[in-house]
mmCIF file of C-alpha atoms and ligand atoms in Angstrom:
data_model
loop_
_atom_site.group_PDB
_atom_site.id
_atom_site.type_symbol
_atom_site.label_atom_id
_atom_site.label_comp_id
_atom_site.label_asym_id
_atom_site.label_seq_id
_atom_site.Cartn_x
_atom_site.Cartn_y
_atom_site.Cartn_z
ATOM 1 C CA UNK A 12 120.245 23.103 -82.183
ATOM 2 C CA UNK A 13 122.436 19.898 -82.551
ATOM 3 C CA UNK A 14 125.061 18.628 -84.423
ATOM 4 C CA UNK A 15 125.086 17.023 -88.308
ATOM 5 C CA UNK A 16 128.113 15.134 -88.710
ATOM 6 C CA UNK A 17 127.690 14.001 -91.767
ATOM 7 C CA UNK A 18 128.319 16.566 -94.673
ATOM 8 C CA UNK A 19 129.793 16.848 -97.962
ATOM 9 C CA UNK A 20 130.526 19.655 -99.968
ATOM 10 C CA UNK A 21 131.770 20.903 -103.479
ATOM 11 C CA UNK A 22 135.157 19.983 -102.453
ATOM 12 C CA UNK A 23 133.974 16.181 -103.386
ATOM 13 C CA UNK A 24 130.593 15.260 -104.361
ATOM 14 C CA UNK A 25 128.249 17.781 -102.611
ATOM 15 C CA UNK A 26 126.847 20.446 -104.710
ATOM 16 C CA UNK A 27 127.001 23.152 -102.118
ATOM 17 C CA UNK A 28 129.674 24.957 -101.202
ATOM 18 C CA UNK A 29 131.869 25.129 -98.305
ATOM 19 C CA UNK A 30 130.521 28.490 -97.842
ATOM 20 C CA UNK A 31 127.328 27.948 -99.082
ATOM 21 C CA UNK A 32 126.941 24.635 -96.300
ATOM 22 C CA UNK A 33 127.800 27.060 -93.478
ATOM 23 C CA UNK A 34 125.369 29.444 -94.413
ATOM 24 C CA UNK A 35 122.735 26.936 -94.292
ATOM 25 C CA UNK A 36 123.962 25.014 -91.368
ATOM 26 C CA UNK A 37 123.957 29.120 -89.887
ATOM 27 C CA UNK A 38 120.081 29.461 -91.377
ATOM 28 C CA UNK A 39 118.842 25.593 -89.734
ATOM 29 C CA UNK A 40 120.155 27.149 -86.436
ATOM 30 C CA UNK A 41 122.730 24.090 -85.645
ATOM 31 C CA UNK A 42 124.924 24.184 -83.086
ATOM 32 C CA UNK A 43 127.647 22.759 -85.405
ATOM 33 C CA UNK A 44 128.586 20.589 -88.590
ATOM 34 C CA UNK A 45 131.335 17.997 -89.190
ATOM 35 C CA UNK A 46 132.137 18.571 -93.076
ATOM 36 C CA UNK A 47 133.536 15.067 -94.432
ATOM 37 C CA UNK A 48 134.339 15.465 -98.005
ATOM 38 C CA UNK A 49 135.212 12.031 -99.540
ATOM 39 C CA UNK A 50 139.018 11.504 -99.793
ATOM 40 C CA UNK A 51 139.088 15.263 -99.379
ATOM 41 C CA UNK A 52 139.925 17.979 -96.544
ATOM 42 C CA UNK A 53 140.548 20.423 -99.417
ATOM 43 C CA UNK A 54 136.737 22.171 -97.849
ATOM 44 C CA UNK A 55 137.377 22.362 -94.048
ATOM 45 C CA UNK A 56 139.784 25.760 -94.409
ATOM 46 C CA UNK A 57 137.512 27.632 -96.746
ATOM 47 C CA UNK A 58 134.391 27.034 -94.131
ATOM 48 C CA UNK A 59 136.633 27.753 -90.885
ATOM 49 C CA UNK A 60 137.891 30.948 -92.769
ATOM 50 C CA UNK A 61 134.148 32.322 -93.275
ATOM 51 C CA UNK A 62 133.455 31.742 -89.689
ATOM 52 C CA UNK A 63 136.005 33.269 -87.955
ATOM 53 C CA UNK A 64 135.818 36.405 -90.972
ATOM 54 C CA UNK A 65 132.223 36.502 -90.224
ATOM 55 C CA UNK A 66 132.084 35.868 -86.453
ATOM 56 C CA UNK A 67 129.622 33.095 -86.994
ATOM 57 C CA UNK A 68 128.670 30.739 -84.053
ATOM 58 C CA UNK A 69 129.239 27.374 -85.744
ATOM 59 C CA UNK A 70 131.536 24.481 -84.204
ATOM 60 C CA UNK A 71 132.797 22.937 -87.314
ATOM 61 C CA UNK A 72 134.405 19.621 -86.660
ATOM 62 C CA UNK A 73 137.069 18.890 -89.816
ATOM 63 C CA UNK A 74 136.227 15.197 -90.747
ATOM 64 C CA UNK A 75 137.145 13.236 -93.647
ATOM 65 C CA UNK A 76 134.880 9.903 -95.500
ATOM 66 C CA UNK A 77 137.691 7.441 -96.819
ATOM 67 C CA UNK A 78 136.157 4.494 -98.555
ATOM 68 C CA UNK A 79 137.617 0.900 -98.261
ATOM 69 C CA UNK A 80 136.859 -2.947 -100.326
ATOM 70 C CA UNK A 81 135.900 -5.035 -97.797
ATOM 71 C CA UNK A 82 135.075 -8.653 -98.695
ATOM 72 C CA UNK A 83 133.409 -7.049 -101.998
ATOM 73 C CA UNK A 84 131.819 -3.938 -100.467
ATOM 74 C CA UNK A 85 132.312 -0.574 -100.296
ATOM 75 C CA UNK A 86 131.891 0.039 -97.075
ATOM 76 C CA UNK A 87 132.862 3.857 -95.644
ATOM 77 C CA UNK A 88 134.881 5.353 -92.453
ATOM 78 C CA UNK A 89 134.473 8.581 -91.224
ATOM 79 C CA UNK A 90 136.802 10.406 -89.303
ATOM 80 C CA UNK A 91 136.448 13.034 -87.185
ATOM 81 C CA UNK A 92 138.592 16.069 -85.489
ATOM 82 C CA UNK A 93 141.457 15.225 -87.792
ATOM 83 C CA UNK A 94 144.584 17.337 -88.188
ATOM 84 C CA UNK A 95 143.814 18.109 -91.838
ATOM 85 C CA UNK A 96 147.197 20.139 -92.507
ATOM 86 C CA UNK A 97 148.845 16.304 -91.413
ATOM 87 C CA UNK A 98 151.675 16.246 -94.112
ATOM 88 C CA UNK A 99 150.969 11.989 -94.423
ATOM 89 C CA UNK A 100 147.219 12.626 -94.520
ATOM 90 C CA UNK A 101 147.437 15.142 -97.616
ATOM 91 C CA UNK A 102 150.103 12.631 -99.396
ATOM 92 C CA UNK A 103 147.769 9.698 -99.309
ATOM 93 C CA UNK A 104 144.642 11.853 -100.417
ATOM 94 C CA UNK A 105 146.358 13.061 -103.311
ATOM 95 C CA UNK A 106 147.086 9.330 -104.239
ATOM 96 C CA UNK A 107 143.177 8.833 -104.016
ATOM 97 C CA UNK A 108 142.394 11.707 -106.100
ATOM 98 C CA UNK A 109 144.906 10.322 -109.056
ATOM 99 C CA UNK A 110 142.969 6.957 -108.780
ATOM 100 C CA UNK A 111 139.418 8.635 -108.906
ATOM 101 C CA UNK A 112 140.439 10.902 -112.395
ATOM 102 C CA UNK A 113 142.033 7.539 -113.965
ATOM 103 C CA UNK A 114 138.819 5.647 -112.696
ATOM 104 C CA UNK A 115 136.426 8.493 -114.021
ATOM 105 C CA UNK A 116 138.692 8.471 -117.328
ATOM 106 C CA UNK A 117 137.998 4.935 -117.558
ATOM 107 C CA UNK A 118 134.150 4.141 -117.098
ATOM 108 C CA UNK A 119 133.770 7.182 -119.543
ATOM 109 C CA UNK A 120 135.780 4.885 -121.872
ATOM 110 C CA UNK A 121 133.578 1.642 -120.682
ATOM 111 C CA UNK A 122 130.424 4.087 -121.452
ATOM 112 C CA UNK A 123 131.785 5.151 -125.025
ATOM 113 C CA UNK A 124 132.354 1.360 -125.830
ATOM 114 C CA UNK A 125 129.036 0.665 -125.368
ATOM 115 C CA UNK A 126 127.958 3.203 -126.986
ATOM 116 C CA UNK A 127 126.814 5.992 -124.825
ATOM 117 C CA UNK A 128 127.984 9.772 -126.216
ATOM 118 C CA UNK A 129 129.213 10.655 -122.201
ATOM 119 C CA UNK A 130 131.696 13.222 -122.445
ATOM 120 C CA UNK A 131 134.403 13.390 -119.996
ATOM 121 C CA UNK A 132 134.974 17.363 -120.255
ATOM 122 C CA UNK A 133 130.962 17.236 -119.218
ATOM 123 C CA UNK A 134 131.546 14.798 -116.508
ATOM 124 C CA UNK A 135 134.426 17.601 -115.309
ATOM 125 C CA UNK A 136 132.585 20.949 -115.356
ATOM 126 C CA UNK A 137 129.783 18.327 -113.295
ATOM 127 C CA UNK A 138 132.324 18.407 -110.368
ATOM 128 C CA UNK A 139 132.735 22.691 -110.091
ATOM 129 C CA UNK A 140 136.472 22.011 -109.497
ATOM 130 C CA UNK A 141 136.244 19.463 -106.923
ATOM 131 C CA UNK A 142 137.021 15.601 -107.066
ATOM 132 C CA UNK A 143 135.189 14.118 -109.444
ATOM 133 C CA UNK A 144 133.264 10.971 -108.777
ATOM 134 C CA UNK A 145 130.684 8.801 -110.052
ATOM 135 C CA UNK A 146 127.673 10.652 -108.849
ATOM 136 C CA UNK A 147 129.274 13.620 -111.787
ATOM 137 C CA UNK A 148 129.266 10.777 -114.571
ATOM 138 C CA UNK A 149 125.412 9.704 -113.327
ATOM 139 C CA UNK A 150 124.269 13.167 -113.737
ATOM 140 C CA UNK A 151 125.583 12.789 -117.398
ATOM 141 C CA UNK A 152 123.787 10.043 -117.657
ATOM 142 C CA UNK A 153 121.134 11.209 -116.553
ATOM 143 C CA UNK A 154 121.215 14.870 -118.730
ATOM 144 C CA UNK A 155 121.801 12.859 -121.334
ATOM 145 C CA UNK A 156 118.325 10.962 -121.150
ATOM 146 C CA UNK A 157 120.589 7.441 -120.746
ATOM 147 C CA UNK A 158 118.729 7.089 -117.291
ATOM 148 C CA UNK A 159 116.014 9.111 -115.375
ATOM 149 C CA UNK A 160 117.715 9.273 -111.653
ATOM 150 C CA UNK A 161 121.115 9.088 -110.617
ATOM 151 C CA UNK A 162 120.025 5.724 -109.070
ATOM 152 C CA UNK A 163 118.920 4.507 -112.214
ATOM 153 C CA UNK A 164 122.234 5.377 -113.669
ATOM 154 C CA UNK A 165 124.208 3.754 -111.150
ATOM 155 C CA UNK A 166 122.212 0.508 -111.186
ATOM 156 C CA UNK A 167 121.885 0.602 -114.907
ATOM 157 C CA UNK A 168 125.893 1.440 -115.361
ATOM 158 C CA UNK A 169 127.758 2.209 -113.228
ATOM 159 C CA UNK A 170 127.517 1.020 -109.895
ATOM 160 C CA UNK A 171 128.908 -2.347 -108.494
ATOM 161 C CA UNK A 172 128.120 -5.018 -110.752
ATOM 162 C CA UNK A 173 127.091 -2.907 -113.681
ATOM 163 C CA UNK A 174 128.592 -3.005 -117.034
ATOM 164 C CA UNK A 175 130.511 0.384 -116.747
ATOM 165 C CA UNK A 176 131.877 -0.291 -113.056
ATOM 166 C CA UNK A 177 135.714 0.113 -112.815
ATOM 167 C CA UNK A 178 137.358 -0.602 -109.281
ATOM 168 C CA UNK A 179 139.257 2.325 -107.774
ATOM 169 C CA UNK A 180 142.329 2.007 -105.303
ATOM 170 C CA UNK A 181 141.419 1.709 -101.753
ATOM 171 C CA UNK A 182 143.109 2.308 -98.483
ATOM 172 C CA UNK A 183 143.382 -1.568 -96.778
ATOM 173 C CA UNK A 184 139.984 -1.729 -93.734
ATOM 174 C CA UNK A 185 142.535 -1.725 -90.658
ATOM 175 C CA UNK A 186 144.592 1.078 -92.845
ATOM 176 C CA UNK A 187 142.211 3.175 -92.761
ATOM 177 C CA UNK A 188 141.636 3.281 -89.047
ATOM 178 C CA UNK A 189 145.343 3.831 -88.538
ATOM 179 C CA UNK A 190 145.418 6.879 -91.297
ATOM 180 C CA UNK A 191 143.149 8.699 -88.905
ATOM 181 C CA UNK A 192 144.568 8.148 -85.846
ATOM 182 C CA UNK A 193 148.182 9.262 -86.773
ATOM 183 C CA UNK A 194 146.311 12.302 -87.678
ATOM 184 C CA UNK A 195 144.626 12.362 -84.204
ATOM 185 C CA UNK A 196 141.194 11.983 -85.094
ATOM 186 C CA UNK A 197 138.281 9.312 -83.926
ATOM 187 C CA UNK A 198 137.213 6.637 -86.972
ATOM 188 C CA UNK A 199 133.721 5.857 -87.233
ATOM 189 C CA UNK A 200 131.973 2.990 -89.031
ATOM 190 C CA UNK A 201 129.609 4.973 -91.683
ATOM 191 C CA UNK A 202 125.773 4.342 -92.458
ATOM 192 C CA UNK A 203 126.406 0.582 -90.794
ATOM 193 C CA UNK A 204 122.893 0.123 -92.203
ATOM 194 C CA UNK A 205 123.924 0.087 -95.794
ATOM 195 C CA UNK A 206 126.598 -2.745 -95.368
ATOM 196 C CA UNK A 207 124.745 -5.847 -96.646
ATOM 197 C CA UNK A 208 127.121 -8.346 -95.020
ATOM 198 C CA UNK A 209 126.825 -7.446 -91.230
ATOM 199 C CA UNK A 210 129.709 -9.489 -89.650
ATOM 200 C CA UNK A 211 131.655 -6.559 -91.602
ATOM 201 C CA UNK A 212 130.424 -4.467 -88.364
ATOM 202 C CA UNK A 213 131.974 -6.504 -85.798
ATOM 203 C CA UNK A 214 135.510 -6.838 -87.883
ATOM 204 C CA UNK A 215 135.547 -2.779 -88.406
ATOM 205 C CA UNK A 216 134.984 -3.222 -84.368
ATOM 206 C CA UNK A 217 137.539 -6.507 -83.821
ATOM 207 C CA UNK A 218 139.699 -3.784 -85.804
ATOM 208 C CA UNK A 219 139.412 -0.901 -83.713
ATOM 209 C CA UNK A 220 137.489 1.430 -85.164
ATOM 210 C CA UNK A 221 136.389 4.068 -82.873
ATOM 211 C CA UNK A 222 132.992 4.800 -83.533
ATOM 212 C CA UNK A 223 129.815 3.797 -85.278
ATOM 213 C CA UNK A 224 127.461 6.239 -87.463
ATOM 214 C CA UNK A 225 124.213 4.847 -85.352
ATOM 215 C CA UNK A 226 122.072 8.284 -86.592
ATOM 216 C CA UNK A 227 121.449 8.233 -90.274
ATOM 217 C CA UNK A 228 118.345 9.030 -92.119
ATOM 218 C CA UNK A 229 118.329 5.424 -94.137
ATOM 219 C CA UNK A 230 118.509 3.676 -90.844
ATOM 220 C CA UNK A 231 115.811 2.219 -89.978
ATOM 221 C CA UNK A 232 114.189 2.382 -86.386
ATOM 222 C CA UNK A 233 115.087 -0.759 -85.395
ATOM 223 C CA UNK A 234 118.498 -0.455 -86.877
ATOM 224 C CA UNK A 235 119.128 2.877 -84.866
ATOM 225 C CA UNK A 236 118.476 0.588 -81.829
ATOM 226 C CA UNK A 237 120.449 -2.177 -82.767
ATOM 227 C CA UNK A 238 123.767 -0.115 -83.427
ATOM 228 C CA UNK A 239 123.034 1.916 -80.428
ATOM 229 C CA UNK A 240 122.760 -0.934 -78.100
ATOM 230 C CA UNK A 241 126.307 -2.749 -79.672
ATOM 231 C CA UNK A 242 127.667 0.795 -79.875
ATOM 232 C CA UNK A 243 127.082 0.937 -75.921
ATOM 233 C CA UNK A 244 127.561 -2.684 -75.450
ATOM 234 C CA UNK A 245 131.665 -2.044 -77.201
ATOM 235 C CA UNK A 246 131.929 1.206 -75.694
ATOM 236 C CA UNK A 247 131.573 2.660 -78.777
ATOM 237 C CA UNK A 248 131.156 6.059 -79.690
ATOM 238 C CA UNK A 249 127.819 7.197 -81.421
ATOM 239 C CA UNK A 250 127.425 9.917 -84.293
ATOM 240 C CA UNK A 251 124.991 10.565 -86.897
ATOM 241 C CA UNK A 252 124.587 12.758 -89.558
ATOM 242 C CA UNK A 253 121.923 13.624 -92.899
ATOM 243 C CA UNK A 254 125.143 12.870 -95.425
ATOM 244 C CA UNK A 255 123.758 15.975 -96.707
ATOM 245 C CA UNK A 256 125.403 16.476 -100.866
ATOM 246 C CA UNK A 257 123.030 19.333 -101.310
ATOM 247 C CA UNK A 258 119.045 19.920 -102.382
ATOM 248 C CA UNK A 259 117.832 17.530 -104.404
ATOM 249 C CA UNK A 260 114.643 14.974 -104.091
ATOM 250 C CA UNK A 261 117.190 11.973 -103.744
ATOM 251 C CA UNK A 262 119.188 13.334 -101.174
ATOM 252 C CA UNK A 263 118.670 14.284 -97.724
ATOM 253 C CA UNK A 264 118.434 17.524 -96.352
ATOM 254 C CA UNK A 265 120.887 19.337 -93.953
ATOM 255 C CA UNK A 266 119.761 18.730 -90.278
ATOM 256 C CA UNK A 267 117.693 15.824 -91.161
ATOM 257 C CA UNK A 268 119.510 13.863 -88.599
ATOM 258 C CA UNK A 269 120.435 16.737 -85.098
ATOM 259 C CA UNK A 270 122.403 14.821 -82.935
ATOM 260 C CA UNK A 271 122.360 16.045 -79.157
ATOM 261 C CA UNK A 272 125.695 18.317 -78.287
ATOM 262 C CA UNK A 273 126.605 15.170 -75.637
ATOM 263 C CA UNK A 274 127.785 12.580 -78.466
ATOM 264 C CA UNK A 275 130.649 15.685 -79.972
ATOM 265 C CA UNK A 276 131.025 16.186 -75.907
ATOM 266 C CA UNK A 277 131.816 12.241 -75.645
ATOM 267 C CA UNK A 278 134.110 12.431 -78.847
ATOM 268 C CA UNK A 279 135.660 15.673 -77.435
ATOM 269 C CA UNK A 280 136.729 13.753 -74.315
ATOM 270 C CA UNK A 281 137.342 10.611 -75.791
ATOM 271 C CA UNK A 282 140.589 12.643 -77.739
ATOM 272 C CA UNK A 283 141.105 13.828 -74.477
ATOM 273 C CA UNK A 284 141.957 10.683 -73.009
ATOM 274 C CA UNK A 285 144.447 9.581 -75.754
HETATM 275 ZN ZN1 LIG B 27 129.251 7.175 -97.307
HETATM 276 ZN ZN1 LIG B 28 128.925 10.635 -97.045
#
């Protein structure tokens, strides 16, 4: 039973399916998944589809991750029940897949300058016809014997701060908020946990950001408490979700984090209300 509202799929980063996610999400016995593809909704239809063809009893919720720069983080927003045929909505996202191929194209370049053999047609068939993103190049890295973990790879590299990092074009904090409303959906602060300057929390709140991710399997117990308590203290909403990409030892698992049916019944109403 529950809910994981956290899950990506081939469509972006995940390795799994659309299909595929459903079947497991069918196998784990949960009452539902939210599937939030970065920068993506191009894996919502294909999962809908195989319920209804299959008659499957699985409340998929289409959600979206966008990413945004704030302050010199990376800091994510979810958002939830969004129309994902919203003519606006698919403009912008194809905008953000342009950047991420001309920001792949370039830290394969940065890699090649320093001297790395990373190939970019590699780094392509990595992503199975979805978006491609960093975590494709790391596995590159990483089949290439340049690092032993996709972590390694991204501290090593890639990531923030690392030789090979190359800034992609990001959707503004408070436009972000606004993308997924006009598409009537609920934004939600992601893994708050991860977000080394905290007063980032209370802007994304000053802001009006909708919810806050207070379930995540990074989060700490005390942190669960913490954004619980401000989540109720704000009126917040509260998800959580595994931020499931697929098996692997680094990853989590689907259904590692069940939230209880009431939190999608709060969210449910709270669109109600608009
Ligand atoms: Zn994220
Ligand atoms: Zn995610």
């Amino acid at each position: 039973m529950g809910y994981d509202l956290h899950v990506h799929t081939t469509a972006s980063d995940g390795i799994v399916s659309p299909i595929g996610v459903v079947r497991r999400a069918i196998d784990l016995k949960l009452e539902g998944i939210a599937v939030t593809d970065h920068d993506t909704v191009a894996g919502i239809s294909p999962a809908t589809e195989y319920i209804n063809n299959e008659g499957l009893e699985l409340d998929l919720i289409p959600g979206i991750e966008l990413s945004i720069d704030f302050e010199q983080e990376e800091v994510h927003i979810l958002g939830y029940f969004i129309d994902y045929r919203n003519p606006k909505l698919l403009e912008k996202l194809i905008l953000f897949q342009e950047a991420r191929t001309q920001r792949a194209v370039k830290i394969v370049e940065k890699l090649n300058q320093m001297g790395l053999k990373v190939d970019y047609d590699r780094v392509r068939e990595m992503a199975i016809g979805g978006l491609i993103g960093r975590p494709h190049i790391a596995q590159v890295l990483v089949e290439k014997g340049y690092a032993s973990t996709i972590k390694e790879a991204f501290r090593k590299y890639i990531g923030r701060g690392s030789p090979a990092y190359y800034p992609r074009y990001k959707l503004l904090p408070g436009e972000s908020i606004k993308l997924i409303k006009e598409c009537g959906g609920i934004s939600v602060l992601a893994h708050p946990g991860h977000i080394k300057n905290q007063r980032i929390v209370g802007e994304m709140i000053d802001l009006g950001i909708n919810g806050i991710e207070v379930f995540y399997p990074d989060h700490s117990e005390q942190q669960t408490s913490y954004f619980r308590k401000l989540s109720q203290e704000k009126g917040l909403l509260i998800t959580g979700g595994s931020d499931y990409h697929g098996e692997s030892a680094e990853r989590n698992q689907l259904g590692t984090i069940r939230v209880e049916c009431c939190y999608v019944d709060n969210m449910k109403s709270f669109l109600g209300c608009f």
